[in-house]
Coordinates of C-alpha atoms in Angstrom, one line a residue:
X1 CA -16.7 -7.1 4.5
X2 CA -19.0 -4.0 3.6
X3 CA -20.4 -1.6 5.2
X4 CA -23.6 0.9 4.4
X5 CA -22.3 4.2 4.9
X6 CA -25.3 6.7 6.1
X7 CA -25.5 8.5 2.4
X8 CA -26.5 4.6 1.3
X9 CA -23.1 3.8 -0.2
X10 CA -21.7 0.7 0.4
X11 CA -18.1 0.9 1.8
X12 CA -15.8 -2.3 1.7
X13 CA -13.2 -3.5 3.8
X14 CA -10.5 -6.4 2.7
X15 CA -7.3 -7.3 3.8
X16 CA -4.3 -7.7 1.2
X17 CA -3.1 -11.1 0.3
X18 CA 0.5 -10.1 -0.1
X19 CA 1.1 -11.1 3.2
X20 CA 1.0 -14.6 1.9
X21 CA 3.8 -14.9 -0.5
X22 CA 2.6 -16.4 -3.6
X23 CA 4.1 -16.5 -7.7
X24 CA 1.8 -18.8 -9.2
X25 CA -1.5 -19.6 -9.5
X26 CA -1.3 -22.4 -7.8
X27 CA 0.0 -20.6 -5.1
X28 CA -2.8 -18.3 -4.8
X29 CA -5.6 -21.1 -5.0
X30 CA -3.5 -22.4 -1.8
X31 CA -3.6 -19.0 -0.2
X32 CA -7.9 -18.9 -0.2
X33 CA -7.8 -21.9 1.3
X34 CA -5.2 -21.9 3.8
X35 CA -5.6 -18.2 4.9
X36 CA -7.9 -16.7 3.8
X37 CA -11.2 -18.7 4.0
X38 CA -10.0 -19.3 7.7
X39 CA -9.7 -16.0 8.7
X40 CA -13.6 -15.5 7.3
X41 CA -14.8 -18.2 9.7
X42 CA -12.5 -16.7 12.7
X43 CA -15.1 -13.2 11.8
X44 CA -18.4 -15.3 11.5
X45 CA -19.2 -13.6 8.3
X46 CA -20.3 -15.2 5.3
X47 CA -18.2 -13.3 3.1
X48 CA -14.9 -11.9 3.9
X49 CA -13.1 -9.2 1.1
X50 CA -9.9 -9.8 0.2
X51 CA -7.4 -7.0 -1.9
X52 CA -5.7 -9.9 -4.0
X53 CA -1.9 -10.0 -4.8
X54 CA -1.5 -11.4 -8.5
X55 CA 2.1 -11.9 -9.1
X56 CA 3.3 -11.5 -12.6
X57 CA 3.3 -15.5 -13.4
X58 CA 0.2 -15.6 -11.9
X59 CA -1.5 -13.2 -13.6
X60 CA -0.4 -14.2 -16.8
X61 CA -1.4 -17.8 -16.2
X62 CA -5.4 -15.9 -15.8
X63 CA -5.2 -13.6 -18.8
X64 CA -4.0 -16.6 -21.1
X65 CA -6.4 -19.2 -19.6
X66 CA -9.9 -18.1 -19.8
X67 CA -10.7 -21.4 -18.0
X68 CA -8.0 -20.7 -14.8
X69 CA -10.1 -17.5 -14.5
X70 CA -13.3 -19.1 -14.2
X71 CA -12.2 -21.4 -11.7
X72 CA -10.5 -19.1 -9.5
X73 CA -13.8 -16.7 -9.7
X74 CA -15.6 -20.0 -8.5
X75 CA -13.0 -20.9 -6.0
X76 CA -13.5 -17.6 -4.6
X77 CA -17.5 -17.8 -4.3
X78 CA -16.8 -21.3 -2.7
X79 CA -14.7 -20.3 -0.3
X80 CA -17.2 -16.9 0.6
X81 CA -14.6 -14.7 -0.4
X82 CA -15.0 -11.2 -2.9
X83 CA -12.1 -9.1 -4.4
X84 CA -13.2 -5.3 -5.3
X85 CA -9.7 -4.4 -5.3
X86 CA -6.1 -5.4 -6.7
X87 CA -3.0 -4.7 -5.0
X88 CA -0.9 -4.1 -7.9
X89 CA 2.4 -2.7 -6.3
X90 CA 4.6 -5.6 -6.0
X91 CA 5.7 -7.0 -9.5
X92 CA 6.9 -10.4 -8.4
X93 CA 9.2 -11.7 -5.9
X94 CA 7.2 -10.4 -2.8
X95 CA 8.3 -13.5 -0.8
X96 CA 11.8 -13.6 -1.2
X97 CA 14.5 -13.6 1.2
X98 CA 15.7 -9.8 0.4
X99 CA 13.2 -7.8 -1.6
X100 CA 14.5 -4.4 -0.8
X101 CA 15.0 -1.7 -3.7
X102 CA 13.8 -5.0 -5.8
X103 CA 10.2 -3.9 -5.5
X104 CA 10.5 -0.8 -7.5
X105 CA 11.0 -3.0 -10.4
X106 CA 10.0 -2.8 -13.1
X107 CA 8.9 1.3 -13.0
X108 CA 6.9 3.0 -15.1
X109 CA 9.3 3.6 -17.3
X110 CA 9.1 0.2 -18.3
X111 CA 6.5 -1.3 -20.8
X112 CA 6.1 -4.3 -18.5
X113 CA 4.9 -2.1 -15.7
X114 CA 2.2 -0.9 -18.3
X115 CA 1.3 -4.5 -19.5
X116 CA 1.0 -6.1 -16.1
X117 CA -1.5 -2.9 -14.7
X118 CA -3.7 -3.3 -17.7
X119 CA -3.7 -7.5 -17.5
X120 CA -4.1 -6.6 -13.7
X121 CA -7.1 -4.2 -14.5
X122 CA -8.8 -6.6 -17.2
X123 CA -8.6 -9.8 -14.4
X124 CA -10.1 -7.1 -11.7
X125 CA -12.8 -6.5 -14.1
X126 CA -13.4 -9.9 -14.2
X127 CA -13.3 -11.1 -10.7
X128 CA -16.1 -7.9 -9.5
X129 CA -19.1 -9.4 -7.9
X130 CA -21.7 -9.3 -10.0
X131 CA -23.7 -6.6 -8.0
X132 CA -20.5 -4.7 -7.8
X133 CA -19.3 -2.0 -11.1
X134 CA -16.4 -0.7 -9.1
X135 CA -12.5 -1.8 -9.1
X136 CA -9.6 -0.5 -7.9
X137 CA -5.7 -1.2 -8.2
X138 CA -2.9 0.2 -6.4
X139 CA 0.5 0.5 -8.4
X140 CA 3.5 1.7 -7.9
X141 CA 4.4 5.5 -7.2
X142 CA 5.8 5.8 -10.7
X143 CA 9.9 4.9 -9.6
X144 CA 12.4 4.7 -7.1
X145 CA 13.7 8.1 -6.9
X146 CA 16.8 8.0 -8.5
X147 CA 17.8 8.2 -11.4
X148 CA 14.8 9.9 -13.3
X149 CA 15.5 12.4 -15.3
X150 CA 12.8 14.5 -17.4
X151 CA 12.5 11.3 -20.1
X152 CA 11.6 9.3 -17.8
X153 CA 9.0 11.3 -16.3
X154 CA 7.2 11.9 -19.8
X155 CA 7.6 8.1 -19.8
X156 CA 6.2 7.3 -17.4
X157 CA 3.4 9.4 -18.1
X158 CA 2.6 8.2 -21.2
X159 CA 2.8 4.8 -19.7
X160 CA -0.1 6.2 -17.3
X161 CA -2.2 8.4 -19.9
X162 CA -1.8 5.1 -22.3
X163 CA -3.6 3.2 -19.3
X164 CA -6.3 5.4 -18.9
X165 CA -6.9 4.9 -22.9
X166 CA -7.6 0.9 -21.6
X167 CA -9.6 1.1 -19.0
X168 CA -12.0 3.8 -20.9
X169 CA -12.2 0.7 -23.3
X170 CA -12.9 -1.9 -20.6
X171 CA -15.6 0.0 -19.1
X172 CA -17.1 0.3 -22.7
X173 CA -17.0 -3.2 -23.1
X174 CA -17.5 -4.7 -19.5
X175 CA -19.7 -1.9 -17.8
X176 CA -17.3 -2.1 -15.0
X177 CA -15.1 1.2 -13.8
X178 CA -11.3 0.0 -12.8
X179 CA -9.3 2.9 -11.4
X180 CA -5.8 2.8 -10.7
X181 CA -3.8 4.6 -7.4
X182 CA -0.9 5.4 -7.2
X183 CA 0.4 4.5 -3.9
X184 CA 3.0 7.6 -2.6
X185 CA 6.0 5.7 -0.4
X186 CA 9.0 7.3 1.2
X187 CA 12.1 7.1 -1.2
X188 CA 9.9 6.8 -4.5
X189 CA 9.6 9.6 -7.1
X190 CA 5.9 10.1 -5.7
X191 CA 6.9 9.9 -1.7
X192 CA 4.0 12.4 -0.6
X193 CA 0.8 13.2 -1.2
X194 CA 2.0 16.8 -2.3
X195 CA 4.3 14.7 -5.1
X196 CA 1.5 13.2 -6.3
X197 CA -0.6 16.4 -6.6
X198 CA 2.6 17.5 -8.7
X199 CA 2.7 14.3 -10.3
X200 CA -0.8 13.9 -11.5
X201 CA -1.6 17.7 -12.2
X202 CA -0.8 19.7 -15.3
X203 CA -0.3 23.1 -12.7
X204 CA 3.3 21.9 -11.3
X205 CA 6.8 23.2 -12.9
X206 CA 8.5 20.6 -15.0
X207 CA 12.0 20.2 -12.6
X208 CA 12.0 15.9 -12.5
X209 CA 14.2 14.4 -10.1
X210 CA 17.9 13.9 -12.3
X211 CA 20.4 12.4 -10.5
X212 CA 21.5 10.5 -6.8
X213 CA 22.0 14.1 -5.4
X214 CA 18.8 14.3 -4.5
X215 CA 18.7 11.1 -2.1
X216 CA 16.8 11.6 1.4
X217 CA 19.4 9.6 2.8
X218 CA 20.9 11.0 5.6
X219 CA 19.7 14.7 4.0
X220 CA 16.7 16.5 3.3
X221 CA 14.0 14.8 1.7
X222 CA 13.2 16.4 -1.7
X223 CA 10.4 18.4 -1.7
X224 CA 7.3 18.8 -3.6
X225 CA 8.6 21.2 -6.2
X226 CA 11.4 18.6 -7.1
X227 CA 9.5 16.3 -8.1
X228 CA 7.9 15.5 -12.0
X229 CA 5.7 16.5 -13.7
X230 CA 3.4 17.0 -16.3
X231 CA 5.3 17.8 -19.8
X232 CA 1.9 18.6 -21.7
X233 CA -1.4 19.5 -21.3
X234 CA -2.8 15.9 -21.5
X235 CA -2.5 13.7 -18.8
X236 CA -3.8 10.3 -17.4
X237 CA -7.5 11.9 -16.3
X238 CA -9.9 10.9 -13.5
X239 CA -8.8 7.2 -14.3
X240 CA -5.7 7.3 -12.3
X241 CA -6.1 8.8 -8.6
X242 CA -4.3 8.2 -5.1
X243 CA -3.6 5.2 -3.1
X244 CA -3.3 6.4 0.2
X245 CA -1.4 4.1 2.5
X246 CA -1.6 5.5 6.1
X247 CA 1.5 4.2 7.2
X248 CA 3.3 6.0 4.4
X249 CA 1.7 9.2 5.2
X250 CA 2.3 8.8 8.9
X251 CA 6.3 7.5 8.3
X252 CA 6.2 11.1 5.8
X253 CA 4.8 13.0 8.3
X254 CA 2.1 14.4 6.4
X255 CA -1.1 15.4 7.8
X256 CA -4.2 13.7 6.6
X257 CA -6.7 16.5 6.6
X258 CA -3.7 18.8 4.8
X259 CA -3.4 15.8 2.3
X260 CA -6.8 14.9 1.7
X261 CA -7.9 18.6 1.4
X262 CA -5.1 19.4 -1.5
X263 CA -6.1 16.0 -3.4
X264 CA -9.7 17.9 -3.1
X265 CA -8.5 20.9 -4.4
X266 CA -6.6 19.7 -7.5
X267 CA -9.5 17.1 -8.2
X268 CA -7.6 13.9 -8.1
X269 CA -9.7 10.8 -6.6
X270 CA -9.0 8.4 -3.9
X271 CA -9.6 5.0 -5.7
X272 CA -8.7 3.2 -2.5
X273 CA -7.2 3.9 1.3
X274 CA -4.6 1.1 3.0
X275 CA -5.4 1.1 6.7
X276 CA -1.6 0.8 8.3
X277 CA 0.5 2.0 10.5
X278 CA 4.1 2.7 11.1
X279 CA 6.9 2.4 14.2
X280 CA 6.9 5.2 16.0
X281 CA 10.2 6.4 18.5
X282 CA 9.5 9.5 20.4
X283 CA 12.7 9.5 22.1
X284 CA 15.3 8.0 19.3
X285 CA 18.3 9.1 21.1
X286 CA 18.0 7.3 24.3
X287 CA 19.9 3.8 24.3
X288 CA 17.0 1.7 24.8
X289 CA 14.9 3.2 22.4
X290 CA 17.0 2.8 19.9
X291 CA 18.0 -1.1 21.1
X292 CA 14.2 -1.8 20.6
X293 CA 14.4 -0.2 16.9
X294 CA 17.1 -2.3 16.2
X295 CA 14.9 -5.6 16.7
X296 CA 12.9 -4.1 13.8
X297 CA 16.1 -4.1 11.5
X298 CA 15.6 -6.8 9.2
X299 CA 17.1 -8.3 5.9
X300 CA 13.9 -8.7 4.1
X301 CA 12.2 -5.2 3.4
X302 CA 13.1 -2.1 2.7
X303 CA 12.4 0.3 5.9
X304 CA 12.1 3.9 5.1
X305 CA 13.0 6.2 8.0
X306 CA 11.9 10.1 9.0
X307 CA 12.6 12.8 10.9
X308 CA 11.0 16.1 11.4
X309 CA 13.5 18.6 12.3
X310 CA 14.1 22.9 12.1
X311 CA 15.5 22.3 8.5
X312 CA 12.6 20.3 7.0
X313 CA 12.3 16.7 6.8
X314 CA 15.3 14.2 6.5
X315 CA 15.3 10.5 5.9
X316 CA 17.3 6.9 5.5
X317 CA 16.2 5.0 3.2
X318 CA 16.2 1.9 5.9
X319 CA 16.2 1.5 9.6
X320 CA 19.8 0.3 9.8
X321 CA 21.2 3.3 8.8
X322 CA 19.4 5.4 10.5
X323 CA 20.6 3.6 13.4
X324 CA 24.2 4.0 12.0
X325 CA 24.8 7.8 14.1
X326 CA 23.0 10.1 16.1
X327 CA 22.9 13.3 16.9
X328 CA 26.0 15.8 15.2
X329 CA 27.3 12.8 13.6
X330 CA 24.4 12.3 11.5
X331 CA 25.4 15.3 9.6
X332 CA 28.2 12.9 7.6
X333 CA 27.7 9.6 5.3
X334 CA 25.5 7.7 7.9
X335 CA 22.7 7.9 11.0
X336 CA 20.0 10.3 11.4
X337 CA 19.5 13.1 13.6
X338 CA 17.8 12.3 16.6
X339 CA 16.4 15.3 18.9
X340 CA 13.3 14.8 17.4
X341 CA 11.4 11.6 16.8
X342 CA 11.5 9.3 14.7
X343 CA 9.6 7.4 12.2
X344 CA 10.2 3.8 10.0
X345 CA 8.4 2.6 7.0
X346 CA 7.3 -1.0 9.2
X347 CA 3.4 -2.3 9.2
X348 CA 3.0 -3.4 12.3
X349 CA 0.0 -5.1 13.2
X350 CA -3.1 -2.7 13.7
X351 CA -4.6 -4.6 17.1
X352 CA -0.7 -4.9 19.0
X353 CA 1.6 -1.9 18.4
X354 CA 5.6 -2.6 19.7
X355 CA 5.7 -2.8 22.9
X356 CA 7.4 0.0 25.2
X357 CA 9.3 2.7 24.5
X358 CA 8.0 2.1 20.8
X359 CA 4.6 2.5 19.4
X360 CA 2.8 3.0 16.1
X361 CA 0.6 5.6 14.4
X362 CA -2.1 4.1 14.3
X363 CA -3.9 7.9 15.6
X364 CA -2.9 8.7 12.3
X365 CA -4.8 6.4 10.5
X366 CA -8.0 7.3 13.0
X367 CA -7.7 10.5 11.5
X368 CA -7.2 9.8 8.1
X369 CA -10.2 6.8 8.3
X370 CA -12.3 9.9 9.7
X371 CA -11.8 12.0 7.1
X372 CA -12.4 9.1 4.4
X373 CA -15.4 7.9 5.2
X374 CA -16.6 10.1 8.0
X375 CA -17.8 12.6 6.6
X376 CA -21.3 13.5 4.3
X377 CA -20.0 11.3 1.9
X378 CA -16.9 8.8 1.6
X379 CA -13.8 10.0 -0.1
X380 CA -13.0 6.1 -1.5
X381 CA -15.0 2.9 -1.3
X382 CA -12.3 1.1 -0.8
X383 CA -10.2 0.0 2.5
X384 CA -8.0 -2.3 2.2
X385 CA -5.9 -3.4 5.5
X386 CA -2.0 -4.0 4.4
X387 CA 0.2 -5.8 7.3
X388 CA 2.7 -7.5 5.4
X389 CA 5.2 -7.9 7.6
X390 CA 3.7 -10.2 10.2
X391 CA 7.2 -12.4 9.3
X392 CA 9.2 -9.7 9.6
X393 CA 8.6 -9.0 13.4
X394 CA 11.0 -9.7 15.9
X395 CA 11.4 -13.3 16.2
X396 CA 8.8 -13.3 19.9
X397 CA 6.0 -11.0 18.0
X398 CA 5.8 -13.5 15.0
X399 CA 3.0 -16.1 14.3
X400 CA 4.4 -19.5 14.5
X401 CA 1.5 -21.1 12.6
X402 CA -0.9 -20.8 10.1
X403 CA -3.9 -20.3 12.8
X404 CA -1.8 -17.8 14.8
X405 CA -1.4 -15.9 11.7
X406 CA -5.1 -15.7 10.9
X407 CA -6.0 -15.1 14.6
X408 CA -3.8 -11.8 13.8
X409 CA -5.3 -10.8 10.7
X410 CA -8.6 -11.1 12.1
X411 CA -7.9 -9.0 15.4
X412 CA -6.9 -6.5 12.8
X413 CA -10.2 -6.4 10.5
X414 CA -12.2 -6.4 13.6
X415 CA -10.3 -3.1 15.0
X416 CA -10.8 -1.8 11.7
X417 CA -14.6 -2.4 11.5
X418 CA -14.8 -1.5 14.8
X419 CA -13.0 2.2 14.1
X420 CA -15.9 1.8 11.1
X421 CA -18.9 1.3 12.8
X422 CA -17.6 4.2 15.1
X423 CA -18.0 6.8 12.5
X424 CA -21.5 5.7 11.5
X425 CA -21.3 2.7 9.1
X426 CA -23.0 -0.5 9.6
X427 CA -21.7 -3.6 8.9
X428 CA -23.8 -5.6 6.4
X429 CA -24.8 -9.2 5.8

């Protein structure tokens, strides 16, 4: 979907494929016609975005096979369907039975995390409409927290200044400008925006994270100033920018205005925004606030939880064990304190929040779409809802079928173009 913001930019809206699990190629041709070409006819629009989800296999099977590239570029004009944006996060294995801490892998430590980004960025560059110049991929917030010590950090910044290299190359040879986000979670190395200021920014004190101690879990979260950075003068450049997922800032607390106004400052770009929101508990320590959490403590992902409190922030790296203790006892091995509220790394769905005594943030990503694209000028081009979790619901919240599932993603893209069109944006052909 795109809309014509009123400086005469065009703004566009997708949703991310990584809802539908898919390794293959095959898997993905199934996914544009299963889900995703119905959800454009449930909108009436001609042509429906989509932020795709190339799996390592998959992608592979593209760069190697000029032809498989071609086809699925014409599979995706059959089917009315554009991709301006990649969701490169997930490195395979999205639609297993436990993904967990197995999303973080590989990190940017690794060379494969470098090779699949730049085979990621290259397919990107090849799949942009032709009236379109502009791509953006998401990645991961350079590692799981622990351990990452002050090698890894210049690793992984080579691995990231490297990348910039190759995409200044593409854009010589394509005419087509891929930038890369890094997408700030809870847990990660980069978990705020203020981390990835530090991370991306040659001001910050070189004190990388070095060991376990540092966990959030059932502590204080790290702050800013504990986290890497820059170990020379040279860095990624304007190339690599910020990702900003809404429910991650909302489950982090962080303001958006505070978080948008510092990427400002230190110059780093906002290649593209994921609309989402998190669980919200007001009242964590009453019994039935915390039985209706519990229906949202699942096997499958990894749910982040944060407190505010006197001390600073404090966290669990999932729901479960936040749930573990309350109150004093949260001061030991397990549980979280809970005289303030409480939030959980969980996309729920945009158009239903949980139902009583739980609700989402989806005020925070109001605010945060507000200051995006609200303003003289948008901050990113790029909006890209991100519910991936529709499975992951409690059992009487999740789609049964196929059509159920794409009468969900749909209510969500209209809310979102609806929040759009509220600002000033129209919706175009």
């Amino acid at each position: 979907m795109r809309f014509r913001h009123p400086d005469g930019s065009t703004v566009h809206l997708a949703y991310c494929t990584n809802v539908h699990p898919a390794e293959t190629l095959d898997g993905v041709l199934a996914q544009l016609r299963d889900h995703c070409e119905p959800v454009r006819r449930r909108l009436g629009r001609d042509r429906l975005g989509i932020g795709l989800w190339l799996a390592r296999d998959a992608a592979r099977s593209l760069t190697t096979d000029p032809a498989s590239l071609r086809a699925l570029r014409a599979e995706l004009d059959r089917r009315g369907l554009e991709v301006v944006t990649l969701n490169g996060f997930p490195y395979e294995g999205f639609g297993a039975d436990e993904v967990k801490y197995r999303v973080y892998r590989p990190d940017w430590t690794h060379p494969d995390r470098l090779a699949h980004t730049t085979d990621l960025a290259r397919l990107l560059a090849a799949l942009l409409p032709e009236d379109v110049t502009e791509g953006s991929v998401s990645t991961l917030p350079l590692a799981w927290r622990t351990p990452f010590d002050a090698e890894a950090a210049a690793t992984a910044r080579a691995a990231l200044t490297t990348l910039a290299g190759r995409l200044d190359a593409l854009e010589e040879l394509t005419g087509r400008n891929i930038r890369i986000g890094l997408e700030p979670e809870p847990g990660c190395i980069v978990e705020t925006v203020a981390d990835a200021v530090a991370a991306l920014t040659t001001a910050a004190a070189a004190n990388p994270h070095s060991s376990p101690a540092t966990s959030p879990t059932t502590g204080p979260v790290p702050s800013p100033s504990t986290g890497p950075a820059p170990h020379s003068t040279s860095g990624p450049g304007p190339r690599i920018g910020v990702c900003l997922d809404t429910c991650h800032l909302a489950t982090s607390f962080e303001d958006p205005r505070t978080a948008l106004d510092s990427l400002a400052a230190a110059g780093i770009s906002v290649p593209k925004a994921q609309l989402s929101a998190a669980l919200h508990a007001e009242h964590p320590h009453l019994p039935e606030v915390r039985a209706a959490l519990a229906a949202f403590a699942e096997p499958r992902f990894l749910h982040q939880t944060r407190t505010r409190t006197a001390a600073g922030l404090r966290g669990t790296d999932d729901l479960p064990e936040a749930l573990a203790a309350s109150g004093h006892r949260a001061t030991t091995a397990h549980g979280l304190p809970d005289a303030t509220p409480w939030r959980s790394h969980f996309h729920v769905p945009l158009h239903a929040p949980p139902a009583p005594p739980l609700t989402s943030t989806l005020s925070v990503l109001q605010d945060a779409l507000a200051l995006l694209v609200g303003g003289p000028h948008p901050v990113t081009r790029h909006l890209e809802v991100e519910t991936y979790t529709w499975q992951a619901l409690p059992p009487e919240s999740r789609p049964r079928t196929r059509a159920r599932l794409a009468d969900g993603i749909a209510a969500e893209l209209t809310l979102a173009r609806d929040l759009l069109t509220d600002l000033g944006l129209k919706e175009l052909p």
